[in-house]
Short mmCIF file of C-alpha atoms in Angstrom, two decimals:
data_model
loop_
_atom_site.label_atom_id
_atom_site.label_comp_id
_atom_site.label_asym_id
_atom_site.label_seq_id
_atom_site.Cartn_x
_atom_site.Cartn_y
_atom_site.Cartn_z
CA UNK A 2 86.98 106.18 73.01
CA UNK A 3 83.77 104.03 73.69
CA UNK A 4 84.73 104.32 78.05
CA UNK A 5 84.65 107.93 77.76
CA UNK A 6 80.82 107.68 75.91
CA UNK A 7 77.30 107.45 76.69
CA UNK A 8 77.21 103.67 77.50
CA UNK A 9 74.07 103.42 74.76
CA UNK A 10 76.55 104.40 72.18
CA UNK A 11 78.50 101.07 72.54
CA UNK A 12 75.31 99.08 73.30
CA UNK A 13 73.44 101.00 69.71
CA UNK A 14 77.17 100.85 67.90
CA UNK A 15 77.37 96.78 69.02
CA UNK A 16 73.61 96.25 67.73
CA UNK A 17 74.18 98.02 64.05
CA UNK A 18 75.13 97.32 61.00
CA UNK A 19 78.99 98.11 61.72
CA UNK A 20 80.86 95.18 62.05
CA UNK A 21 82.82 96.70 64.53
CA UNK A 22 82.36 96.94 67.20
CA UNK A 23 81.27 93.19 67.55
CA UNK A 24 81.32 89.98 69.74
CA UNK A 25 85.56 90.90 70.80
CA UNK A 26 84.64 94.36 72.22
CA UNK A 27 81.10 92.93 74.49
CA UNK A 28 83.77 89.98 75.42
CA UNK A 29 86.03 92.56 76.86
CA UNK A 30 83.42 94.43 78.50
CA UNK A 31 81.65 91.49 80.20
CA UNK A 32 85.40 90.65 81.55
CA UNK A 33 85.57 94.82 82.82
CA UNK A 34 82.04 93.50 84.51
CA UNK A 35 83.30 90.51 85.86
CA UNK A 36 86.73 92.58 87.32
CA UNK A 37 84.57 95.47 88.53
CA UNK A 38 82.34 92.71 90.90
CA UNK A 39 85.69 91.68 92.11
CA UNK A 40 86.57 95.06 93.35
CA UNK A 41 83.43 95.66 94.70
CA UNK A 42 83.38 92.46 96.85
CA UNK A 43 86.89 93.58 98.07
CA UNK A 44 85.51 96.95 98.62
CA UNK A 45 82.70 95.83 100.59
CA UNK A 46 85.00 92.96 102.70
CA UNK A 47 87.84 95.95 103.54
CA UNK A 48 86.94 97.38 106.99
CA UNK A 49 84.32 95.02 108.03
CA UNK A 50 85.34 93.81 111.78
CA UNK A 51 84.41 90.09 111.27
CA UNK A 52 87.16 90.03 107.69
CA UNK A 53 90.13 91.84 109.39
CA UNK A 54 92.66 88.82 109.93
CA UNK A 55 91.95 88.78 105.93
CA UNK A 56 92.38 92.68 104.97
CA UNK A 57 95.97 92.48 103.65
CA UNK A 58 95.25 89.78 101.19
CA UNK A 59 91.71 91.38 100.12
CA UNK A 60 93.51 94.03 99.90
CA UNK A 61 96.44 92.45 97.31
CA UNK A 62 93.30 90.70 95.40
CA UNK A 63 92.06 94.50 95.18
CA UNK A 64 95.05 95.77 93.54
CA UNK A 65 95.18 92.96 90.62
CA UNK A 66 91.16 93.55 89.79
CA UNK A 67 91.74 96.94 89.49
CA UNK A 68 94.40 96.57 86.99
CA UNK A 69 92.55 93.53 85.23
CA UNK A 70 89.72 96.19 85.30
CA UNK A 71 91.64 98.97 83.68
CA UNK A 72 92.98 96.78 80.36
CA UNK A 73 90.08 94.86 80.01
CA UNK A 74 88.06 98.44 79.45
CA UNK A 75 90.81 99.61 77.37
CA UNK A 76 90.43 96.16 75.14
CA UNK A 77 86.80 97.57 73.97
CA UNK A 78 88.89 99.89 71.73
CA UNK A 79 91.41 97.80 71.13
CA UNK A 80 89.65 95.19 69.54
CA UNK A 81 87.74 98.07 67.05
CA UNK A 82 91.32 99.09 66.34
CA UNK A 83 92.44 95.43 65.39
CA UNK A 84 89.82 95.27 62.82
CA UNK A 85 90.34 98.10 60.84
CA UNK A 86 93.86 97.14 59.24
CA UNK A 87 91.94 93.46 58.56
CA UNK A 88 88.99 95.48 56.74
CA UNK A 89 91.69 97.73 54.73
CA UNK A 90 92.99 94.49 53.77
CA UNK A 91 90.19 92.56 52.64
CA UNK A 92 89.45 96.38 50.57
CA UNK A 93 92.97 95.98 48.50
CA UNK A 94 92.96 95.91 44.73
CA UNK A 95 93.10 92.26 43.41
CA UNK A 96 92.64 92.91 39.45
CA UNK A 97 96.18 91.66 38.66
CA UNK A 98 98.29 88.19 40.13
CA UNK A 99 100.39 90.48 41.89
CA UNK A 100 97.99 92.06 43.55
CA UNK A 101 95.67 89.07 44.84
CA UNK A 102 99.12 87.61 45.94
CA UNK A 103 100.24 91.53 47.92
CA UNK A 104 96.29 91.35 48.66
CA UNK A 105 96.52 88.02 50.26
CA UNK A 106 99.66 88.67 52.83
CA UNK A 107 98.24 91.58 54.03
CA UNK A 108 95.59 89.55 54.95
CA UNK A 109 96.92 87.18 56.66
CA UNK A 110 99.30 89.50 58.53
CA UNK A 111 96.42 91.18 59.53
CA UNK A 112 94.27 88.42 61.26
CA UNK A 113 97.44 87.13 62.55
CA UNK A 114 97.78 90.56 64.64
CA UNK A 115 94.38 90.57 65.19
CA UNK A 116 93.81 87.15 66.86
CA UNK A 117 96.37 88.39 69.37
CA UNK A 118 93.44 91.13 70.88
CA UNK A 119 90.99 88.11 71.65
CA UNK A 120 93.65 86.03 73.48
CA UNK A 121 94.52 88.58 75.53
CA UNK A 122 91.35 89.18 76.51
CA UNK A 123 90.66 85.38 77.52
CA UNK A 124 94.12 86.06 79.43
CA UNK A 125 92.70 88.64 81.52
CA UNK A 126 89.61 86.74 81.94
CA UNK A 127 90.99 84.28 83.42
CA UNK A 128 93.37 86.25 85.87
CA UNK A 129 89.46 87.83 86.88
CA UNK A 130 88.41 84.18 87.59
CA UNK A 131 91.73 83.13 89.65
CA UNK A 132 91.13 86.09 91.55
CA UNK A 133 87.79 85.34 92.62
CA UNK A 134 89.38 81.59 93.90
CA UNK A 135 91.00 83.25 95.84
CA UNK A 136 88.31 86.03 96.98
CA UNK A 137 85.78 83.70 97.43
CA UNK A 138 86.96 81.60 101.17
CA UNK A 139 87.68 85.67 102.41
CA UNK A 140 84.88 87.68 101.09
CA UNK A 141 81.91 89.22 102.44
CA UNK A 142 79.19 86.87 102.57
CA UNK A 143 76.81 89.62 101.98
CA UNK A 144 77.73 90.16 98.48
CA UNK A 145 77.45 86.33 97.38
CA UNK A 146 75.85 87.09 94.65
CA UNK A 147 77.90 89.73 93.29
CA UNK A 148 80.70 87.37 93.34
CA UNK A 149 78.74 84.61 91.68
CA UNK A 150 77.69 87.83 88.35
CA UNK A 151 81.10 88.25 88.37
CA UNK A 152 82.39 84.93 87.81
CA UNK A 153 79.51 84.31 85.34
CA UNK A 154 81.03 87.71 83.51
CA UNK A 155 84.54 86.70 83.67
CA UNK A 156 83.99 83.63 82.09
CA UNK A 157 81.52 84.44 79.38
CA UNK A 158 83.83 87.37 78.65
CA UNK A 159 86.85 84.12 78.25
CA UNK A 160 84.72 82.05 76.17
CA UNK A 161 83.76 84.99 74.30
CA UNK A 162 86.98 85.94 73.58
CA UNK A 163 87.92 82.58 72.50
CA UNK A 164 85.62 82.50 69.77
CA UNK A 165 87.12 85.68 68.53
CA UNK A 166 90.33 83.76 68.66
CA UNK A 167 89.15 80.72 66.52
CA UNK A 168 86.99 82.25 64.20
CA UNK A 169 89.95 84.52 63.52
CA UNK A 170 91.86 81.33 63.32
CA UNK A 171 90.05 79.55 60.90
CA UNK A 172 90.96 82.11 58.03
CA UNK A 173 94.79 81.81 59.12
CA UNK A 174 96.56 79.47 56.96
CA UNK A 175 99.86 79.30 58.73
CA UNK A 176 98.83 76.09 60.19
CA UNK A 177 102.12 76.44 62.64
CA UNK A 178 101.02 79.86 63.44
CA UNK A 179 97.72 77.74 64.58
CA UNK A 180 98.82 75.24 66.89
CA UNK A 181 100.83 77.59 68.75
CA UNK A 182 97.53 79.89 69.44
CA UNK A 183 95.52 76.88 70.55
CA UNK A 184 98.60 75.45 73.29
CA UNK A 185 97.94 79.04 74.46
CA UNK A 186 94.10 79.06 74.25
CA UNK A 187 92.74 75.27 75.06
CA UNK A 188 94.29 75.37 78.72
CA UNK A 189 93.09 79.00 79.51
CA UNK A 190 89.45 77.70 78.50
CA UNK A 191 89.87 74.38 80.37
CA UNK A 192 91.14 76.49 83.48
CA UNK A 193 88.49 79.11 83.10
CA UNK A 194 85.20 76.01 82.92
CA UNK A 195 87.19 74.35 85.84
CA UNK A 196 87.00 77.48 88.32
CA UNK A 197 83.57 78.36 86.81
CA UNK A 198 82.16 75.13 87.96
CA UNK A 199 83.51 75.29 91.47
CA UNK A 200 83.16 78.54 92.76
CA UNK A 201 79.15 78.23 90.90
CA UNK A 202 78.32 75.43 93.30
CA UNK A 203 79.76 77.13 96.43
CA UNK A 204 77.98 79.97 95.70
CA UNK A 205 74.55 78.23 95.20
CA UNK A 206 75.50 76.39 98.40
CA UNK A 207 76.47 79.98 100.85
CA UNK A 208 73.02 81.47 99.17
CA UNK A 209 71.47 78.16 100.32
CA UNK A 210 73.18 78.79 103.81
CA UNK A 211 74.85 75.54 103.44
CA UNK B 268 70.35 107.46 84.04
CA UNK B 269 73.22 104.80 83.27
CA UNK B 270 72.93 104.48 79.51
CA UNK B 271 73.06 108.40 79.47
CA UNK B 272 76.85 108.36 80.88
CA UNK B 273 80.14 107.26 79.90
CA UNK B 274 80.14 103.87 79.96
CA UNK B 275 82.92 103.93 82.16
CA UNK B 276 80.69 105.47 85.23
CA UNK B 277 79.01 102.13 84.96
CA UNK B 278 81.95 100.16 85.73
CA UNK B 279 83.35 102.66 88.01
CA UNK B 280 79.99 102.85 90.14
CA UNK B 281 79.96 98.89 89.82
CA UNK B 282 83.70 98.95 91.35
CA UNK B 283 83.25 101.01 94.56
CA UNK B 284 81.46 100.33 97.58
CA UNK B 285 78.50 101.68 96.72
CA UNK B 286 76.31 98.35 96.92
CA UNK B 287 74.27 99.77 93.96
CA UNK B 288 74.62 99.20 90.83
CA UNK B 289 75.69 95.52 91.91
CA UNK B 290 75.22 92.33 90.14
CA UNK B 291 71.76 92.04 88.81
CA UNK B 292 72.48 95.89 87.38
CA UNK B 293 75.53 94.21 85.59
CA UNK B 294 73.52 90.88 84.73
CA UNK B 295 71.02 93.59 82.99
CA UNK B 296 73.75 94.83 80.61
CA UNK B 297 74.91 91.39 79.95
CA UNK B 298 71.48 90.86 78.27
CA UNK B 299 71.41 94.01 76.74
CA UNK B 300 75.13 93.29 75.02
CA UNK B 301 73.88 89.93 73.93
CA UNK B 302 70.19 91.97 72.45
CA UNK B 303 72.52 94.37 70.72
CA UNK B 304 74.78 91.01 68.98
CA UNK B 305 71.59 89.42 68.36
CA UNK B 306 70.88 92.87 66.35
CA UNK B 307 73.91 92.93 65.27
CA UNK B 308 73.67 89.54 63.26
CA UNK B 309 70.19 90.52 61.90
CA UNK B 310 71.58 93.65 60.47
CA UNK B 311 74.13 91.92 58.75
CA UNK B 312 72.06 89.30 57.18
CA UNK B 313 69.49 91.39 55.63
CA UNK B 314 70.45 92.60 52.45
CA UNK B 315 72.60 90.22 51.94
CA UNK B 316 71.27 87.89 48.16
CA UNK B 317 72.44 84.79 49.73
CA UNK B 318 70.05 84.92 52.76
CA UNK B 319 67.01 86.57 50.99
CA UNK B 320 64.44 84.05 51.35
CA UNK B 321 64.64 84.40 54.89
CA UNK B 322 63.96 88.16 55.00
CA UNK B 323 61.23 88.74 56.12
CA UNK B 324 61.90 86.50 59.56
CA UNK B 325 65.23 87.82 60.43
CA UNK B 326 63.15 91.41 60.40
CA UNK B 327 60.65 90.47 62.36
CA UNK B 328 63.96 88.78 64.41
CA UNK B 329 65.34 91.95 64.50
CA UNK B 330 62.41 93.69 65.52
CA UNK B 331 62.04 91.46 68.37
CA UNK B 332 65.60 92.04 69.61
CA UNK B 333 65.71 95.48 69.49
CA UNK B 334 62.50 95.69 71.74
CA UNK B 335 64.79 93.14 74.17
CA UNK B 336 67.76 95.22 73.85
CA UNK B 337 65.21 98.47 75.31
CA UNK B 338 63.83 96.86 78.16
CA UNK B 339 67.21 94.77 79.51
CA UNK B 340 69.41 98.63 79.21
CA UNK B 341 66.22 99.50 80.97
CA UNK B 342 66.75 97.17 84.11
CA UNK B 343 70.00 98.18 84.25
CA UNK B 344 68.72 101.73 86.41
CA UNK B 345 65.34 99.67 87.45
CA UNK B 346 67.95 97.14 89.75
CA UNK B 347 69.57 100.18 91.03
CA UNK B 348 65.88 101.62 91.57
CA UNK B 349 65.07 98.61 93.18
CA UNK B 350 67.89 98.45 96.07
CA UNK B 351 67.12 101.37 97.39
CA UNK B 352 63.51 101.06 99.58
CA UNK B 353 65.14 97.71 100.54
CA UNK B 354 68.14 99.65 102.11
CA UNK B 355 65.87 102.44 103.25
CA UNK B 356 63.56 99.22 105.36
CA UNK B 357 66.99 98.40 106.66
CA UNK B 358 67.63 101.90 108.21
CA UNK B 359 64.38 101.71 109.71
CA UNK B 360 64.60 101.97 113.54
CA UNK B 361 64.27 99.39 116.06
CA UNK B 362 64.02 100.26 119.05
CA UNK B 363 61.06 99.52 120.56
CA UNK B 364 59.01 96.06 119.67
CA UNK B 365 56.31 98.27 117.50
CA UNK B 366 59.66 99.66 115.14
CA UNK B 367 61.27 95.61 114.85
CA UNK B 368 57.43 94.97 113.69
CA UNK B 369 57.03 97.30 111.02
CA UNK B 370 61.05 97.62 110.12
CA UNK B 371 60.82 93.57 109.20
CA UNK B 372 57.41 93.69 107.45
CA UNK B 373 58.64 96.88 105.41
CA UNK B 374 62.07 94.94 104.58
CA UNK B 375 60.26 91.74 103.60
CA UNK B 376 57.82 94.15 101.51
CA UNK B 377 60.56 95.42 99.58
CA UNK B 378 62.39 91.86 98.59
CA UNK B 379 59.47 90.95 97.40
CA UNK B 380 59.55 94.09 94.82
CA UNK B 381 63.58 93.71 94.50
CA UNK B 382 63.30 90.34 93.55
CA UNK B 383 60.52 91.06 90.64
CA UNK B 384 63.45 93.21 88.35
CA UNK B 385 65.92 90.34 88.13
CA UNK B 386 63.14 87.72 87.67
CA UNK B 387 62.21 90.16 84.55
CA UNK B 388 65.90 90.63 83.44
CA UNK B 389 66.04 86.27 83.42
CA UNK B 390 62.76 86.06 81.16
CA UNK B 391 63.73 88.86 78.54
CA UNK B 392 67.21 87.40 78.73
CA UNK B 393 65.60 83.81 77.85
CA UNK B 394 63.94 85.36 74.97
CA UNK B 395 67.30 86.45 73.75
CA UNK B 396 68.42 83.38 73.62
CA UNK B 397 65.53 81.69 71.59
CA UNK B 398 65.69 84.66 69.21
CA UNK B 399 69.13 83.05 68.35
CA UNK B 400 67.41 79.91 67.75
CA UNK B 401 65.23 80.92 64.68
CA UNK B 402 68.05 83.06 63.78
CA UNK B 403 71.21 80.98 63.75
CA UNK B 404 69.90 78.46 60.85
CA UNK B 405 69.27 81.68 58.56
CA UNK B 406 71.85 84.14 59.51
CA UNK B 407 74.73 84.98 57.86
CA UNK B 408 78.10 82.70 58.38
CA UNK B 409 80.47 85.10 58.17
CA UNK B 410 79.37 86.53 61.91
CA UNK B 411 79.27 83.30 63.49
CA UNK B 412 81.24 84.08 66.63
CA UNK B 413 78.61 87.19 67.21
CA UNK B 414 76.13 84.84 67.48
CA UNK B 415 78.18 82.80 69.92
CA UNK B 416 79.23 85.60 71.80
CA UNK B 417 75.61 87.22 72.09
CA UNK B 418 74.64 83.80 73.49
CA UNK B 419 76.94 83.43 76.19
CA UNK B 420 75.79 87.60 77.48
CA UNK B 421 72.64 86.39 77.08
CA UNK B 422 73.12 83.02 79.27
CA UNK B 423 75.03 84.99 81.47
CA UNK B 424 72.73 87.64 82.02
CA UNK B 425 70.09 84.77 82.85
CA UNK B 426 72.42 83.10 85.34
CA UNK B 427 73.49 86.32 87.26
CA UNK B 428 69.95 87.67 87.27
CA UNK B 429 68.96 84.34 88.73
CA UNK B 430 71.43 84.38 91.37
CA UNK B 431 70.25 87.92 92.56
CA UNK B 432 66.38 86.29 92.64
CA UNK B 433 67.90 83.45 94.94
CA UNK B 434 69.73 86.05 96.81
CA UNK B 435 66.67 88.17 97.81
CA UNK B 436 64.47 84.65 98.31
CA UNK B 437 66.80 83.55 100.72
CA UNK B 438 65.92 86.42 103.18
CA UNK B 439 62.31 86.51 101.99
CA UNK B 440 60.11 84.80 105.04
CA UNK B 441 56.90 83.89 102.82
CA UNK B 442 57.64 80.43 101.58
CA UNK B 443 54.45 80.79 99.26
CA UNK B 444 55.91 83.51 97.79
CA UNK B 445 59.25 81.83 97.27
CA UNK B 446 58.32 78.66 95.79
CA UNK B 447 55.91 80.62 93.22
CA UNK B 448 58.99 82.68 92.02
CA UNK B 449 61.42 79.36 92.30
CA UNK B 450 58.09 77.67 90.52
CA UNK B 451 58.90 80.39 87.28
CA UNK B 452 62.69 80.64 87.87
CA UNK B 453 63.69 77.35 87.40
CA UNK B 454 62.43 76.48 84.29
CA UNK B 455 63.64 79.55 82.74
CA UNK B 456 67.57 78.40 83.59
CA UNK B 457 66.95 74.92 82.45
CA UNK B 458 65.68 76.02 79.26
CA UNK B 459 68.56 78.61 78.74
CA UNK B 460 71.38 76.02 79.76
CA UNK B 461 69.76 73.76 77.04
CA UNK B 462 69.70 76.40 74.48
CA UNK B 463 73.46 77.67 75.12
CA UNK B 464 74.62 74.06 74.90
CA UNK B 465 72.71 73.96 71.50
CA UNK B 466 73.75 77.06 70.20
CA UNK B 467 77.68 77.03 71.02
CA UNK B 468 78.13 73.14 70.06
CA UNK B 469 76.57 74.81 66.71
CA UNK B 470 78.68 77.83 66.58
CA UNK B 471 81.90 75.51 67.58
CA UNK B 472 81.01 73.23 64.41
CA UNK B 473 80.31 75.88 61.98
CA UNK B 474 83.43 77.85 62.85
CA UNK B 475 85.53 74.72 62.24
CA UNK B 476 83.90 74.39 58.73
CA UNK B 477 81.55 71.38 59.50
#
């Protein structure tokens, strides 16, 4: 839905009242930034004489963006679909015990299947960042600074994501439900500062000429 | 032109080998995303009893971020706007030691210009940032990780944009003209790594409940 319209829609939709869509949906559009940089460096490294012995694996790195590209777009809609069951939840009748207690599951069913959008988002994220590791050594020197947007995208659109994750989390009360989302989260945010930081600095350096 | 079409022309254009829109168009958006959740928050505070007392400054918040929001979806066409009497110096011909004369002076020219629109897109996307300042203290809890998200666009935004300034002064031969942009550049991505440090150690705490 929001791909297909005016990008002021999502930009007006994000900035009113609405509570969806809201920080998940920008998340998964700053990763769709960070994957379409990636394909552009590729694009702009394929063909050029002095990259050749490279091509193959540019090409390969290609591929992957494109489909990181493709789901992280369609996660701008997913994450507006995730909140409406939460919303139709929070909406159910609690005049009686029965109800607060019927009330209260769907609730928590709800976020549970809704933290799951955010993480897969910081999945992707990531993927976008391990791609430019490898990019980097083999790209275009040209287009430093595209590479260097893109990783800043990518990893905003992690961090981003994780917050969707926890804030999500912190209603959950299935504390075992909890743990297992962090052992998946922690290391993907770990990962994602660690590649941040390194390909950062050699960018700064090659823009430097260093 | 690109807030008028589907959102996914954006990242379609930004894919392909066109070298416009490119990172600083992307870095643009970023700010504009984290104007919009900075909106976002505001819209969901007023009204609401508990926050009343501060009224009257999350409007004149609000106010302030929508005006933000305007100018950054702005620079996303302005970067693209930008690029192009840079690549037209570039075509120039040089055949003869008269055409290298005015081809280099006409490229040099039109840095200086290209680099202007992502200096801009760094200061409005600073100004995002300390709008979340005065807001987070007085905005409502229950969108806490909108407020985090909307920082990290808008510290992203300021670190791409800055990247595509650094990219253009590194082929810019006036050193006079360099350090006076560094001279405003630097301070602006101290003072926005200081503030997103703040601002998500802040958002981390109140999400946990402290």
């Amino acid at each position: 839905m929001y791909p297909e319209n005016p990008l002021s829609k999502f930009v007006n939709d994000l900035a009113s009242r609405a509570p969806a869509p809201g920080g998940g949906g920008a998340a998964a559009l700053a990763g769709a930034l960070g994957a379409a940089l990636t394909s552009m460096v590729c694009n702009l490294t394929i063909g050029n004489k002095k990259y050749a012995p490279y091509e193959e694996e540019v090409k390969a790195i290609l591929t992957a963006a494109q489909d990181k590209l493709t789901q992280l777009q369609a996660g701008i809609d997913e994450d507006v679909q995730a909140f409406n069951p939460v919303s139709a939840a929070y909406g159910m009748p609690k005049g009686t015990e029965e109800e607060k207690k019927a009330r209260s599951a769907a609730i928590q069913e709800a976020l549970k299947k809704a933290a799951g959008v955010p993480l897969e988002v910081a999945k992707l994220a990531l993927d976008v960042l391990e791609l430019n590791l490898r990019l980097f050594p083999i790209s275009n020197v040209n287009v430093v600074s595209d590479i260097g947007v893109g990783v800043l995208m990518a990893e905003a659109a992690l961090e981003g994501a994780a917050l969707n994750v926890e804030v999500n989390l912190s209603s959950i009360k299935d504390e075992a439900f909890n743990e297992k989302m962090r052992q998946q989260l922690d290391p993907l945010r770990a990962r994602g500062r660690a590649i941040q930081e390194q390909l950062l600095e050699m960018v700064e350096k090659r823009i430097k000429g260093q």
